[in-house]
Each structure stands twice: as structure tokens, then as C-alpha cells.
Short mmCIF file of C-alpha atoms in Angstrom, two decimals:
data_model
loop_
_atom_site.label_atom_id
_atom_site.label_comp_id
_atom_site.label_asym_id
_atom_site.label_seq_id
_atom_site.Cartn_x
_atom_site.Cartn_y
_atom_site.Cartn_z
CA UNK U 1078 173.70 110.40 69.65
CA UNK U 1079 176.15 108.60 71.91
CA UNK U 1080 176.01 109.45 75.59
CA UNK U 1081 179.35 109.92 77.34
CA UNK U 1082 178.92 109.04 81.00
CA UNK U 1083 180.90 110.82 83.75
CA UNK U 1084 180.57 107.82 86.06
CA UNK U 1085 184.22 106.78 85.89
CA UNK U 1086 185.32 110.22 87.06
CA UNK U 1087 182.76 110.86 89.74
CA UNK U 1088 183.96 110.62 93.32
CA UNK U 1089 180.65 110.34 95.18
CA UNK U 1090 177.37 108.89 94.05
CA UNK U 1091 174.06 108.33 95.78
CA UNK U 1092 173.52 104.55 95.56
CA UNK U 1093 170.28 102.61 95.10
CA UNK U 1094 169.87 101.74 98.77
CA UNK U 1095 172.32 101.73 101.67
CA UNK U 1096 174.97 99.58 100.05
CA UNK U 1097 178.03 101.57 99.04
CA UNK U 1098 176.73 104.72 100.65
CA UNK U 1099 179.59 105.27 103.07
CA UNK U 1100 180.68 108.45 101.29
CA UNK U 1101 177.52 110.17 102.44
CA UNK U 1102 177.77 109.02 106.06
CA UNK U 1103 179.41 112.19 107.51
CA UNK U 1104 176.19 114.05 106.83
CA UNK U 1105 174.19 111.81 109.17
CA UNK U 1106 176.05 112.35 112.43
CA UNK U 1107 174.26 115.45 113.69
CA UNK U 1108 170.70 114.41 112.92
CA UNK U 1109 168.05 113.73 115.55
CA UNK U 1110 166.78 110.20 115.92
CA UNK U 1111 163.81 109.42 113.67
CA UNK U 1112 160.40 108.72 115.10
CA UNK U 1113 159.82 111.88 117.14
CA UNK U 1114 157.70 114.61 115.56
CA UNK U 1115 157.74 112.72 112.32
CA UNK U 1116 156.19 114.61 109.41
CA UNK U 1117 155.03 113.56 105.98
CA UNK U 1118 157.82 112.95 103.50
CA UNK U 1119 158.12 115.66 100.88
CA UNK U 1120 160.92 113.87 99.01
CA UNK U 1121 160.27 110.12 99.12
CA UNK U 1122 162.89 107.51 98.27
CA UNK U 1123 163.31 107.13 94.51
CA UNK U 1124 166.16 104.83 93.54
CA UNK U 1125 165.88 105.67 89.83
CA UNK U 1126 166.34 109.38 90.52
CA UNK U 1127 169.15 108.71 93.00
CA UNK U 1128 171.08 106.75 90.38
CA UNK U 1129 171.40 109.91 88.28
CA UNK U 1130 172.98 112.13 90.98
CA UNK U 1131 176.74 112.54 91.40
CA UNK U 1132 179.01 114.67 93.58
CA UNK U 1133 182.44 115.60 92.21
CA UNK U 1134 185.22 117.51 93.96
CA UNK U 1135 186.79 119.64 91.26
CA UNK U 1136 185.96 121.83 88.28
CA UNK U 1137 183.42 120.50 85.76
CA UNK U 1138 185.76 121.18 82.83
CA UNK U 1139 187.57 117.84 83.08
CA UNK U 1140 184.38 115.76 82.95
CA UNK U 1141 183.28 113.99 79.79
CA UNK U 1142 179.61 114.92 79.94
CA UNK U 1143 177.22 116.32 77.36
CA UNK U 1144 177.24 119.81 78.89
CA UNK U 1145 178.98 121.82 81.61
CA UNK U 1146 177.57 124.93 83.26
CA UNK U 1147 179.34 128.29 83.34
CA UNK U 1148 178.19 130.79 85.97
CA UNK U 1149 178.78 134.21 84.42
CA UNK U 1150 177.37 137.75 84.19
CA UNK U 1151 174.84 139.41 81.86
CA UNK U 1152 177.53 140.22 79.29
CA UNK U 1153 178.93 136.66 79.20
CA UNK U 1154 182.45 138.07 79.41
CA UNK U 1155 185.54 136.07 80.30
CA UNK U 1156 186.43 138.07 83.41
CA UNK U 1157 183.19 137.10 85.18
CA UNK U 1158 183.01 133.48 84.02
CA UNK U 1159 183.71 130.44 86.15
CA UNK U 1160 187.45 130.17 86.96
CA UNK U 1161 189.45 128.12 84.52
CA UNK U 1162 186.76 127.70 81.88
CA UNK U 1163 188.13 129.95 79.15
CA UNK U 1164 191.66 128.70 79.68
CA UNK U 1165 190.41 125.15 79.19
CA UNK U 1166 188.28 125.86 76.11
CA UNK U 1167 190.65 128.03 74.11
CA UNK U 1168 189.86 131.34 72.39
CA UNK U 1169 186.80 130.16 70.48
CA UNK U 1170 184.46 130.32 73.46
CA UNK U 1171 184.95 134.03 74.14
CA UNK U 1172 184.40 134.81 70.47
CA UNK U 1173 181.13 132.85 70.37
CA UNK U 1174 179.89 134.39 73.63
CA UNK U 1175 180.37 137.85 72.12
CA UNK U 1176 177.78 137.01 69.44
CA UNK U 1177 175.01 135.95 71.84
CA UNK U 1178 173.78 139.40 72.90
CA UNK U 1179 174.14 138.76 76.61
CA UNK U 1180 171.99 136.71 78.96
CA UNK U 1181 169.41 137.72 81.58
CA UNK U 1182 169.57 136.70 85.22
CA UNK U 1183 167.96 133.31 85.73
CA UNK U 1184 168.18 132.38 82.04
CA UNK U 1185 170.64 130.21 80.11
CA UNK U 1186 172.33 130.11 76.71
CA UNK U 1187 174.36 127.37 75.02
CA UNK U 1188 177.64 127.41 73.10
CA UNK U 1189 180.10 124.87 71.77
CA UNK U 1190 182.64 123.48 74.26
CA UNK U 1191 185.69 123.72 71.97
CA UNK U 1192 188.67 122.03 73.68
CA UNK U 1193 186.71 120.58 76.61
CA UNK U 1194 185.82 116.88 76.89
CA UNK U 1195 182.19 118.04 77.11
CA UNK U 1196 180.12 118.71 74.00
CA UNK U 1197 178.48 121.99 75.05
CA UNK U 1198 178.78 124.81 77.57
CA UNK U 1199 175.58 126.20 79.10
CA UNK U 1200 175.98 129.76 80.39
CA UNK U 1201 173.70 131.12 83.12
CA UNK U 1202 173.56 134.28 85.25
CA UNK U 1203 172.98 133.89 88.97
CA UNK U 1204 171.25 136.59 91.06
CA UNK U 1205 172.83 139.09 93.40
CA UNK U 1206 171.75 138.43 96.96
CA UNK U 1207 170.23 140.84 99.44
CA UNK U 1208 168.45 139.75 102.61
CA UNK U 1209 165.54 142.09 101.88
CA UNK U 1210 164.89 140.31 98.58
CA UNK U 1211 165.66 136.78 99.75
CA UNK U 1212 162.64 135.15 98.09
CA UNK U 1213 163.26 136.84 94.74
CA UNK U 1214 166.90 135.71 94.85
CA UNK U 1215 165.85 132.14 95.70
CA UNK U 1216 163.48 131.97 92.76
CA UNK U 1217 166.01 133.50 90.37
CA UNK U 1218 168.66 130.99 91.46
CA UNK U 1219 166.22 128.11 91.09
CA UNK U 1220 165.39 129.36 87.61
CA UNK U 1221 169.10 129.26 86.71
CA UNK U 1222 169.32 125.53 87.41
CA UNK U 1223 165.97 124.83 85.77
CA UNK U 1224 166.88 126.84 82.65
CA UNK U 1225 170.12 124.88 82.28
CA UNK U 1226 168.32 121.55 82.56
CA UNK U 1227 165.58 122.61 80.16
CA UNK U 1228 168.17 123.73 77.62
CA UNK U 1229 169.96 120.40 78.02
CA UNK U 1230 166.80 118.46 77.16
CA UNK U 1231 165.77 120.80 74.34
CA UNK U 1232 169.06 120.02 72.60
CA UNK U 1233 168.74 116.26 72.99
CA UNK U 1234 171.48 116.01 75.61
CA UNK U 1235 171.39 113.77 78.68
CA UNK U 1236 174.21 114.52 81.14
CA UNK U 1237 175.37 117.74 82.77
CA UNK U 1238 177.95 118.92 85.30
CA UNK U 1239 177.51 122.16 87.22
CA UNK U 1240 179.49 124.03 89.79
CA UNK U 1241 177.90 126.36 92.33
CA UNK U 1242 176.05 128.96 90.25
CA UNK U 1243 175.84 131.19 93.35
CA UNK U 1244 179.28 132.82 93.24
CA UNK U 1245 180.78 134.44 96.34
CA UNK U 1246 181.03 137.74 94.44
CA UNK U 1247 177.22 137.96 94.48
CA UNK U 1248 177.04 137.41 98.26
CA UNK U 1249 174.67 134.45 98.20
CA UNK U 1250 174.98 132.44 101.48
CA UNK U 1251 176.44 129.04 100.63
CA UNK U 1252 174.16 126.64 102.50
CA UNK U 1253 170.80 128.27 101.65
CA UNK U 1254 171.92 128.37 98.01
CA UNK U 1255 172.82 124.68 98.10
CA UNK U 1256 169.30 123.91 99.35
CA UNK U 1257 167.88 125.76 96.34
CA UNK U 1258 170.20 124.00 93.89
CA UNK U 1259 169.54 120.50 95.20
CA UNK U 1260 165.78 120.82 95.57
CA UNK U 1261 165.46 122.33 92.08
CA UNK U 1262 167.29 119.37 90.57
CA UNK U 1263 165.15 116.94 92.58
CA UNK U 1264 161.90 118.55 91.44
CA UNK U 1265 163.10 118.65 87.84
CA UNK U 1266 164.04 114.97 87.84
CA UNK U 1267 160.65 114.04 89.28
CA UNK U 1268 159.16 115.22 85.98
CA UNK U 1269 161.98 114.56 83.51
CA UNK U 1270 163.98 111.61 84.85
CA UNK U 1271 163.48 109.61 81.66
CA UNK U 1272 165.34 112.26 79.65
CA UNK U 1273 168.42 112.68 81.87
CA UNK U 1274 171.10 110.12 82.72
CA UNK U 1275 173.46 112.11 84.96
CA UNK U 1276 173.60 115.38 86.91
CA UNK U 1277 176.95 116.10 88.54
CA UNK U 1278 177.24 118.64 91.37
CA UNK U 1279 180.81 119.97 91.30
CA UNK U 1280 182.41 121.61 94.35
CA UNK U 1281 185.79 123.30 94.66
CA UNK U 1282 186.10 124.03 98.37
CA UNK U 1283 185.96 121.52 101.20
CA UNK U 1284 183.24 123.57 102.90
CA UNK U 1285 180.96 123.36 99.86
CA UNK U 1286 181.68 119.65 99.56
CA UNK U 1287 180.64 119.07 103.17
CA UNK U 1288 177.47 121.10 102.67
CA UNK U 1289 176.46 118.95 99.70
CA UNK U 1290 177.33 115.71 101.48
CA UNK U 1291 175.10 116.79 104.34
CA UNK U 1292 172.17 118.11 102.29
CA UNK U 1293 171.93 115.61 99.43
CA UNK U 1294 170.33 112.86 101.58
CA UNK U 1295 167.58 115.31 102.62
CA UNK U 1296 166.34 115.62 99.05
CA UNK U 1297 167.58 112.26 97.72
CA UNK U 1298 167.05 109.84 100.65
CA UNK U 1299 168.43 106.36 100.04
CA UNK U 1300 166.08 104.45 102.35
CA UNK U 1301 163.12 104.95 104.67
CA UNK U 1302 165.33 105.88 107.60
CA UNK U 1303 166.89 108.80 105.70
CA UNK U 1304 163.45 109.76 104.42
CA UNK U 1305 162.14 109.98 107.99
CA UNK U 1306 165.14 111.99 109.14
CA UNK U 1307 164.71 114.34 106.18
CA UNK U 1308 161.13 115.01 107.26
CA UNK U 1309 162.54 116.44 110.49
CA UNK U 1310 165.47 118.32 109.02
CA UNK U 1311 164.13 119.89 105.84
CA UNK U 1312 163.34 123.63 105.91
CA UNK U 1313 159.70 124.61 106.26
CA UNK U 1314 159.71 126.12 102.76
CA UNK U 1315 161.06 123.69 100.18
CA UNK U 1316 159.23 125.38 97.33
CA UNK U 1317 156.43 124.31 95.05
CA UNK U 1318 156.47 121.55 92.43
CA UNK U 1319 159.08 123.55 90.48
CA UNK U 1320 161.13 124.35 93.63
CA UNK U 1321 160.14 128.03 93.62
CA UNK U 1322 159.76 129.49 97.08
CA UNK U 1323 156.20 129.68 98.40
CA UNK U 1324 157.02 132.75 100.46
CA UNK U 1325 155.27 135.75 98.87
CA UNK U 1326 157.56 138.32 97.26
CA UNK U 1327 156.73 141.72 98.77
CA UNK U 1328 155.89 144.32 96.16
CA UNK U 1329 154.63 147.87 96.34
CA UNK U 1330 151.15 146.48 95.71
CA UNK U 1331 151.32 145.02 99.23
CA UNK U 1332 151.68 148.43 100.89
CA UNK U 1333 148.49 149.04 102.93
CA UNK U 1334 146.72 152.23 101.95
CA UNK U 1335 144.46 153.76 104.61
CA UNK U 1336 142.70 155.80 101.91
CA UNK U 1337 142.34 154.16 98.49
CA UNK U 1338 141.24 157.26 96.65
CA UNK U 1339 143.07 157.85 93.38
CA UNK U 1340 144.63 161.13 94.48
CA UNK U 1341 146.22 159.47 97.50
CA UNK U 1342 147.58 156.61 95.39
CA UNK U 1343 149.11 159.09 92.97
CA UNK U 1344 150.85 160.93 95.81
CA UNK U 1345 152.33 157.64 97.05
CA UNK U 1346 153.44 156.64 93.57
CA UNK U 1347 155.01 160.05 92.98
CA UNK U 1348 157.01 159.76 96.21
CA UNK U 1349 158.16 156.23 95.39
CA UNK U 1350 159.18 157.22 91.87
CA UNK U 1351 161.28 160.08 93.23
CA UNK U 1352 163.03 157.68 95.61
CA UNK U 1353 163.67 155.19 92.80
CA UNK U 1354 165.11 157.86 90.52
CA UNK U 1355 167.59 158.78 93.24
CA UNK U 1356 168.40 155.10 93.80
CA UNK U 1357 168.89 154.52 90.08
CA UNK U 1358 171.36 157.41 89.91
CA UNK U 1359 173.22 156.25 93.00
CA UNK U 1360 173.39 152.60 91.86
CA UNK U 1361 174.18 152.78 88.16
CA UNK U 1362 175.83 149.36 88.13
CA UNK U 1363 173.17 147.70 90.28
CA UNK U 1364 170.18 145.97 88.75
CA UNK U 1365 167.67 147.59 91.10
CA UNK U 1366 164.68 146.45 89.05
CA UNK U 1367 165.73 142.82 89.44
CA UNK U 1368 166.19 143.22 93.19
CA UNK U 1369 162.67 144.65 93.41
CA UNK U 1370 161.32 141.44 91.92
CA UNK U 1371 160.45 142.72 88.43
CA UNK U 1372 162.91 140.52 86.53
CA UNK U 1373 166.35 141.33 85.19
CA UNK U 1374 166.32 144.44 82.98
CA UNK U 1375 170.07 144.73 82.65
CA UNK U 1376 170.68 142.97 79.33
CA UNK U 1377 172.88 144.94 76.93
CA UNK U 1378 171.15 147.43 74.58
CA UNK U 1379 171.08 146.67 70.87
CA UNK U 1380 172.30 148.92 68.10
CA UNK U 1381 169.90 150.03 65.36
CA UNK U 1382 171.39 147.45 63.00
CA UNK U 1383 171.05 144.68 65.59
CA UNK U 1384 167.41 145.58 66.29
CA UNK U 1385 166.63 145.65 62.57
CA UNK U 1386 168.24 142.24 62.08
CA UNK U 1387 166.40 140.81 65.09
CA UNK U 1388 163.06 142.18 63.88
CA UNK U 1389 163.61 140.88 60.36
CA UNK U 1390 164.39 137.37 61.58
CA UNK U 1391 161.28 137.21 63.74
CA UNK U 1392 159.05 138.66 61.02
CA UNK U 1393 160.31 136.18 58.43
CA UNK U 1394 159.71 133.27 60.80
CA UNK U 1395 156.27 134.58 61.78
CA UNK U 1396 155.19 134.93 58.15
CA UNK U 1397 156.20 131.32 57.47
CA UNK U 1398 154.07 129.88 60.29
CA UNK U 1399 150.40 129.19 60.93
CA UNK U 1400 149.66 131.09 64.14
CA UNK U 1401 145.88 130.79 64.08
CA UNK U 1402 145.90 129.08 67.48
CA UNK U 1403 147.42 132.21 69.02
CA UNK U 1404 144.91 134.43 67.23
CA UNK U 1405 142.06 132.42 68.77
CA UNK U 1406 143.31 133.28 72.26
CA UNK U 1407 142.26 136.92 71.68
CA UNK U 1408 145.23 138.25 73.62
CA UNK U 1409 145.88 140.91 71.00
CA UNK U 1410 143.64 141.91 68.12
CA UNK U 1411 142.98 144.85 65.84
CA UNK U 1412 140.49 147.52 66.85
CA UNK U 1413 139.23 150.33 64.67
CA UNK U 1414 140.69 153.84 64.96
CA UNK U 1415 141.03 156.31 67.82
CA UNK U 1416 139.38 159.74 67.93
CA UNK U 1417 142.10 161.16 65.67
CA UNK U 1418 142.00 158.37 63.10
CA UNK U 1419 145.03 156.36 64.26
CA UNK U 1420 144.70 152.54 64.03
CA UNK U 1421 144.27 150.76 67.36
CA UNK U 1422 145.71 147.49 68.69
CA UNK U 1423 143.88 145.96 71.65
CA UNK U 1424 145.73 143.92 74.30
CA UNK U 1425 143.85 141.90 76.95
CA UNK U 1426 146.01 141.33 80.02
CA UNK U 1427 143.87 138.63 81.65
CA UNK U 1428 143.83 136.60 78.42
CA UNK U 1429 147.64 136.71 78.23
CA UNK U 1430 148.09 135.57 81.80
CA UNK U 1431 145.54 132.75 81.54
CA UNK U 1432 145.97 131.54 77.97
CA UNK U 1433 149.54 132.16 76.82
CA UNK U 1434 151.36 128.85 77.24
CA UNK U 1435 153.92 129.18 74.44
CA UNK U 1436 155.71 132.50 74.79
CA UNK U 1437 157.76 132.09 71.62
CA UNK U 1438 154.69 131.58 69.41
CA UNK U 1439 153.00 134.52 71.10
CA UNK U 1440 155.96 136.80 70.32
CA UNK U 1441 155.92 135.70 66.69
CA UNK U 1442 152.21 136.48 66.48
CA UNK U 1443 152.76 139.91 68.04
CA UNK U 1444 155.43 140.74 65.47
CA UNK U 1445 153.19 139.61 62.62
CA UNK U 1446 150.11 141.54 63.82
CA UNK U 1447 151.95 144.73 64.72
CA UNK U 1448 153.90 144.96 61.46
CA UNK U 1449 151.17 146.77 59.44
CA UNK U 1450 150.48 149.19 62.31
CA UNK U 1451 154.00 150.30 63.14
CA UNK U 1452 154.55 151.77 59.68
CA UNK U 1453 152.62 154.89 60.77
CA UNK U 1454 151.32 156.45 64.03
CA UNK U 1455 149.13 154.05 66.00
CA UNK U 1456 147.59 153.52 69.45
CA UNK U 1457 147.51 150.64 71.92
CA UNK U 1458 144.57 150.01 74.26
CA UNK U 1459 145.48 147.67 77.11
CA UNK U 1460 142.73 146.15 79.29
CA UNK U 1461 144.22 145.39 82.70
CA UNK U 1462 140.75 144.50 83.98
CA UNK U 1463 140.75 141.42 86.26
CA UNK U 1464 144.46 140.84 85.56
CA UNK U 1465 145.75 142.12 88.90
CA UNK U 1466 145.28 138.77 90.67
CA UNK U 1467 147.49 136.94 88.18
CA UNK U 1468 151.32 136.81 88.18
CA UNK U 1469 152.80 139.81 86.41
CA UNK U 1470 154.93 139.16 83.30
CA UNK U 1471 158.68 139.48 83.63
CA UNK U 1472 159.59 143.03 82.64
CA UNK U 1473 162.81 141.72 81.11
CA UNK U 1474 160.56 139.93 78.63
CA UNK U 1475 158.82 143.23 77.91
CA UNK U 1476 162.14 144.84 77.12
CA UNK U 1477 163.07 142.00 74.77
CA UNK U 1478 159.70 142.20 73.03
CA UNK U 1479 160.23 145.91 72.52
CA UNK U 1480 163.61 145.22 70.89
CA UNK U 1481 162.06 142.60 68.62
CA UNK U 1482 159.31 144.99 67.49
CA UNK U 1483 162.03 147.41 66.44
CA UNK U 1484 162.49 151.16 66.33
CA UNK U 1485 159.54 151.92 64.06
CA UNK U 1486 157.33 150.68 66.89
CA UNK U 1487 158.95 153.14 69.28
CA UNK U 1488 158.83 156.04 66.83
CA UNK U 1489 155.24 155.62 65.64
CA UNK U 1490 153.57 154.53 68.87
CA UNK U 1491 151.44 157.52 69.89
CA UNK U 1492 149.78 156.46 73.15
CA UNK U 1493 149.23 153.40 75.34
CA UNK U 1494 145.85 153.68 77.08
CA UNK U 1495 145.73 151.43 80.15
CA UNK U 1496 142.24 150.69 81.46
CA UNK U 1497 141.74 149.76 85.14
CA UNK U 1498 145.38 150.15 86.23
CA UNK U 1499 146.38 148.82 89.64
CA UNK U 1500 149.06 150.14 91.95
CA UNK U 1501 151.21 147.15 91.03
CA UNK U 1502 150.90 147.90 87.31
CA UNK U 1503 151.69 151.59 87.81
CA UNK U 1504 154.77 150.50 89.73
CA UNK U 1505 155.81 148.20 86.90
CA UNK U 1506 155.41 150.99 84.35
CA UNK U 1507 157.59 153.25 86.50
CA UNK U 1508 160.28 150.58 86.45
CA UNK U 1509 160.04 150.46 82.66
CA UNK U 1510 160.31 154.25 82.45
CA UNK U 1511 163.38 154.32 84.68
CA UNK U 1512 165.26 151.23 83.56
CA UNK U 1513 164.05 150.22 80.09
CA UNK U 1514 162.82 152.98 77.79
CA UNK U 1515 161.43 156.28 79.01
CA UNK U 1516 160.44 157.34 75.49
CA UNK U 1517 157.94 154.50 75.06
CA UNK U 1518 156.65 154.07 78.57
CA UNK U 1519 156.05 157.76 79.16
CA UNK U 1520 153.39 157.53 76.46
CA UNK U 1521 151.15 155.68 78.92
CA UNK U 1522 147.80 157.27 79.80
CA UNK U 1523 145.93 155.68 82.71
CA UNK U 1524 142.16 155.37 82.38
CA UNK U 1525 140.11 154.33 85.41
CA UNK U 1526 136.68 154.00 83.76
CA UNK U 1527 135.41 152.81 80.42
CA UNK U 1528 133.53 156.04 79.86
CA UNK U 1529 136.86 157.88 80.07
CA UNK U 1530 138.44 155.53 77.52
CA UNK U 1531 135.67 156.31 75.04
CA UNK U 1532 136.81 159.94 74.98
CA UNK U 1533 139.99 158.73 73.27
CA UNK U 1534 138.72 155.71 71.36
CA UNK U 1535 135.02 155.66 70.37
CA UNK U 1536 133.03 152.72 71.73
CA UNK U 1537 132.12 151.45 68.26
CA UNK U 1538 135.82 151.13 67.40
CA UNK U 1539 136.49 148.54 70.13
CA UNK U 1540 135.57 144.90 70.69
CA UNK U 1541 135.48 144.60 74.48
CA UNK U 1542 135.31 141.27 76.40
CA UNK U 1543 132.30 140.84 78.70
CA UNK U 1544 134.39 140.64 81.85
CA UNK U 1545 135.82 144.12 81.19
CA UNK U 1546 132.31 145.60 81.44
CA UNK U 1547 131.68 143.58 84.59
CA UNK U 1548 134.97 144.66 86.14
CA UNK U 1549 134.24 148.29 85.35
CA UNK U 1550 130.90 148.03 87.17
CA UNK U 1551 132.50 146.31 90.16
CA UNK U 1552 135.28 148.85 90.67
CA UNK U 1553 133.36 151.98 89.72
CA UNK U 1554 129.80 151.14 90.71
CA UNK U 1555 128.51 152.18 87.31
CA UNK U 1556 129.49 155.82 87.88
CA UNK U 1557 128.61 157.79 84.81
CA UNK U 1558 127.68 154.79 82.62
CA UNK U 1559 124.90 152.32 81.96
CA UNK U 1560 125.79 149.11 80.11
CA UNK U 1561 123.26 147.22 77.99
CA UNK U 1562 124.31 143.56 78.58
CA UNK U 1563 122.74 142.43 75.29
CA UNK U 1564 124.43 144.89 72.96
CA UNK U 1565 127.31 146.01 75.20
CA UNK U 1566 126.15 149.52 74.33
CA UNK U 1567 127.24 152.17 76.80
CA UNK U 1568 125.09 155.17 77.67
CA UNK U 1569 125.78 158.22 79.81
CA UNK U 1570 123.94 157.97 83.13
CA UNK U 1571 121.40 160.79 83.41
CA UNK U 1572 122.34 163.36 86.01
CA UNK U 1573 120.07 164.34 88.89
#
């Protein structure tokens, strides 16, 4: 594959050292003198990384790079795409976008570039901004840039040009967004610099250009002096190793409860759900779930034919692969039958969060394992035990998985028993009921103790991990049960 460099068309470039760096000089005028209050450098000088960064005043569409980035909406429609893109590509781009099934916020999809000098167009959906959900918006925007770069590498491409993904229509403040964009690229190149030859930041307005000229040396210092100045000028939160904000995202699980009794929690949840239902009705076009930090749930629904086709493709691929490595993770596995004879599938939340490193292979395994069950009524038992301290899965992923499993799954699923639910999980399920699929997620039955679960699914029909027993004892104090640690046999505690 021949790489087509944008170097001849790039107006500003960070040089290897001070020589030739005059184009960046306007950004240095307002900085304090180095040496006072000097902190440790979080972005040290790296001439190899610097040599890959370009700044271009103009649209990306005229650049001869491997890929250009289109900031668009969830439907990938022409009206919400970056200005001038569809006019430059011709009619083929809109037709191809219509076949992609939309794109979630923070994710990216690739198409051909048609009449552009570039080879490919990478489409991504930036977040809407609200001050209250600043951290969630930061992380979603960072994920946009990272998704584009990951897709570039996955397709064997090396150079990319991107405009500002944070469009004015979504109300993202320009300078904070530029910080996110630049630091995400820096962190990505620290890990993948051998696979990328050029990243071009494209700006249209003079104000955006000045912002980038001022901020680029903070994250890509050209010498020790700029590195020292950057230590003084960088924001306190420059993210983790992937550029995600370290500021905690507030969720309903963070609400302090003066009384943790179950009845009080249920009253709180009921009140919150009522408020959300009103908000959902009042904001039909607003992705409220995404703003609440649960991921983007606004991807377009699929028709019955589309779901069938999607399910068939995944099933065929799953049946052609050896997925024994996923089976060994014990994230999902077959149980026996419930009290009414329905087959049971067991899901272990803590195992998913700790062991699932390849989401695509996991989805294929899920499709393969569920296929025999979904042909008739069945039950799911989900152990949330000890999973509450781990990051929660993106609920947009849950919606996609549900589409892949198909409509037989929805029709024949009888009940989802959730053991040891937390307030955060109950909140997530409410989001699914309101924004994803009420028919499926209203089949949830919460179970606080193992002894309660055994009323629905007999003990001998379940293989239960050791930590689930331990967690049950820790949260319930052994109320009503005695566990034999050798046999995992559960007995009723004698009364009196």
C-alpha cells in the first residue's frame, strides 16, 4: 500500500526542535516565565511524535491523505455532515452511508471517499454538551478521536485529516474541546506512533486556528523550555493514559442514602423513574440516556428483516469459529431448568467486567450459546455479585446485543432474575426500560438473597461461583441460609 503524504499541502507543522517553528510562536506570548512553580512534565518532548502532527487551515476534503473525518449525527445523513463533504464526494457517499445502520455517539464507521483525493472517509458522532455532564461529554469526545484513529490502523491506513468533531450545533465550548482533541491524539501516538505517519488538524475559522496554535505546544512541546512552560499551563485534569477525564462521572449510585433499607431505595428509584419518564416525553429528540452517562442509546431501530439478517450473519460466523477461549472465561454458561422446567442461562457480571477483553468474540459466543435456548421459553439468571465496583457496560452495547440476538430472544425470554442488584444497576435497567426496550427489560425480577433465587431456580440446577456465596454472606449476614463451603450446599437456617 502506497502512503500519500499531506506534507506538501500542510500550512503548519510542529518541527523536530526549535528550527522552523516560527508558525507556532504566537502561542507563546502570554505564557509565564518558566522556572517558578515548575511541575513534572506530563507530556515530554518527543521529536518522533511531533514530526507526525500538522495544522491545516481549511477543509480536510482537499488533502491527499489516507482518510478524512466527517463529524455527523447518529443517522449519518447529509444534512448533519461536515460542510462541503457530500458536495466534494458526489452522490455515492450518501448512498453508502444509508446502508450502514447509523452510528453511535463516540464511535466511528468507514466508507469509500469517492471523488475525494483521500482513500476513505471515517464518520463519527460527537456528543451534545451540557455543563452538568461535562465529564461524560469529554470522554465521549475523546472516544470519537480514538475510534477514528483505531479504525485507521485496523484498515492498514497511516495518515488522517480531521476537522473539529465538536460542532457548534452541539454547544461544545471550543477551547476545552480542543484540549480533549489534542491530548487524545498525543496519548494515542504515544502507543501507536509506529503505525501512523501523519495526523492533520484542520480548522476553518481564525479563532479555532489560534486556539490550536496556542494549545499544540502544551501537548507537543518542541524543546525543554516549552515542556517546562506546559507544566505550568496545562489543565489539572489532562486525563488518563487514554486521555479520558479522571473526574468521576456522577451517577445515581452516588446519591447518599441516609437509610439503606430496601424499601427506602425502592421509593427513591420510583421517584426518579417518574421524573425520567416525564423528561423522556418532554425531550423526545434528546438522547437523555447518553447525557446521564449510560452511553448513546439513540441508534436507529432495525426492521424485522434487518434483525433477522444481522442475527444470521453473526450466527454463521460464530459457528465457523473456535470460541473455546471465551467459554473458559465462564461469563455465560448453561444452567439446568427453573422451577417450571424452562432452560436457564447463567450470566456472571464480575467475570464479564474482569475477563472480557475481546468484545466481538464475546458477542459471537453469546449468539452461539443462546441459539438453542431462544427457540422456546427460557430464563436468564444474572449474578451481579461483586460487580458493582467495576465500570458498567455501555448500555448502547446492550441494545446492539439485543438486536443481534433477534426477535425470538425477545419473544421467548420469560424472566431475567438479577441477584444482588445495586442502585446503579437498577438505574441502568430503568434506562433500558425507558429508552431501549420495555418489553424485555420489564421482565426483570430483582433478588436480594440466594435463598430467594432458589424459589425460582432450584439450587441443584445452578453452578454458582464461590465469590457469589461469599458476597451473599457479606451483604445479608447469612440471613435465612447456611452455606456448606465444601459442597456449596445451602440449608435453611433454623428459626428460634
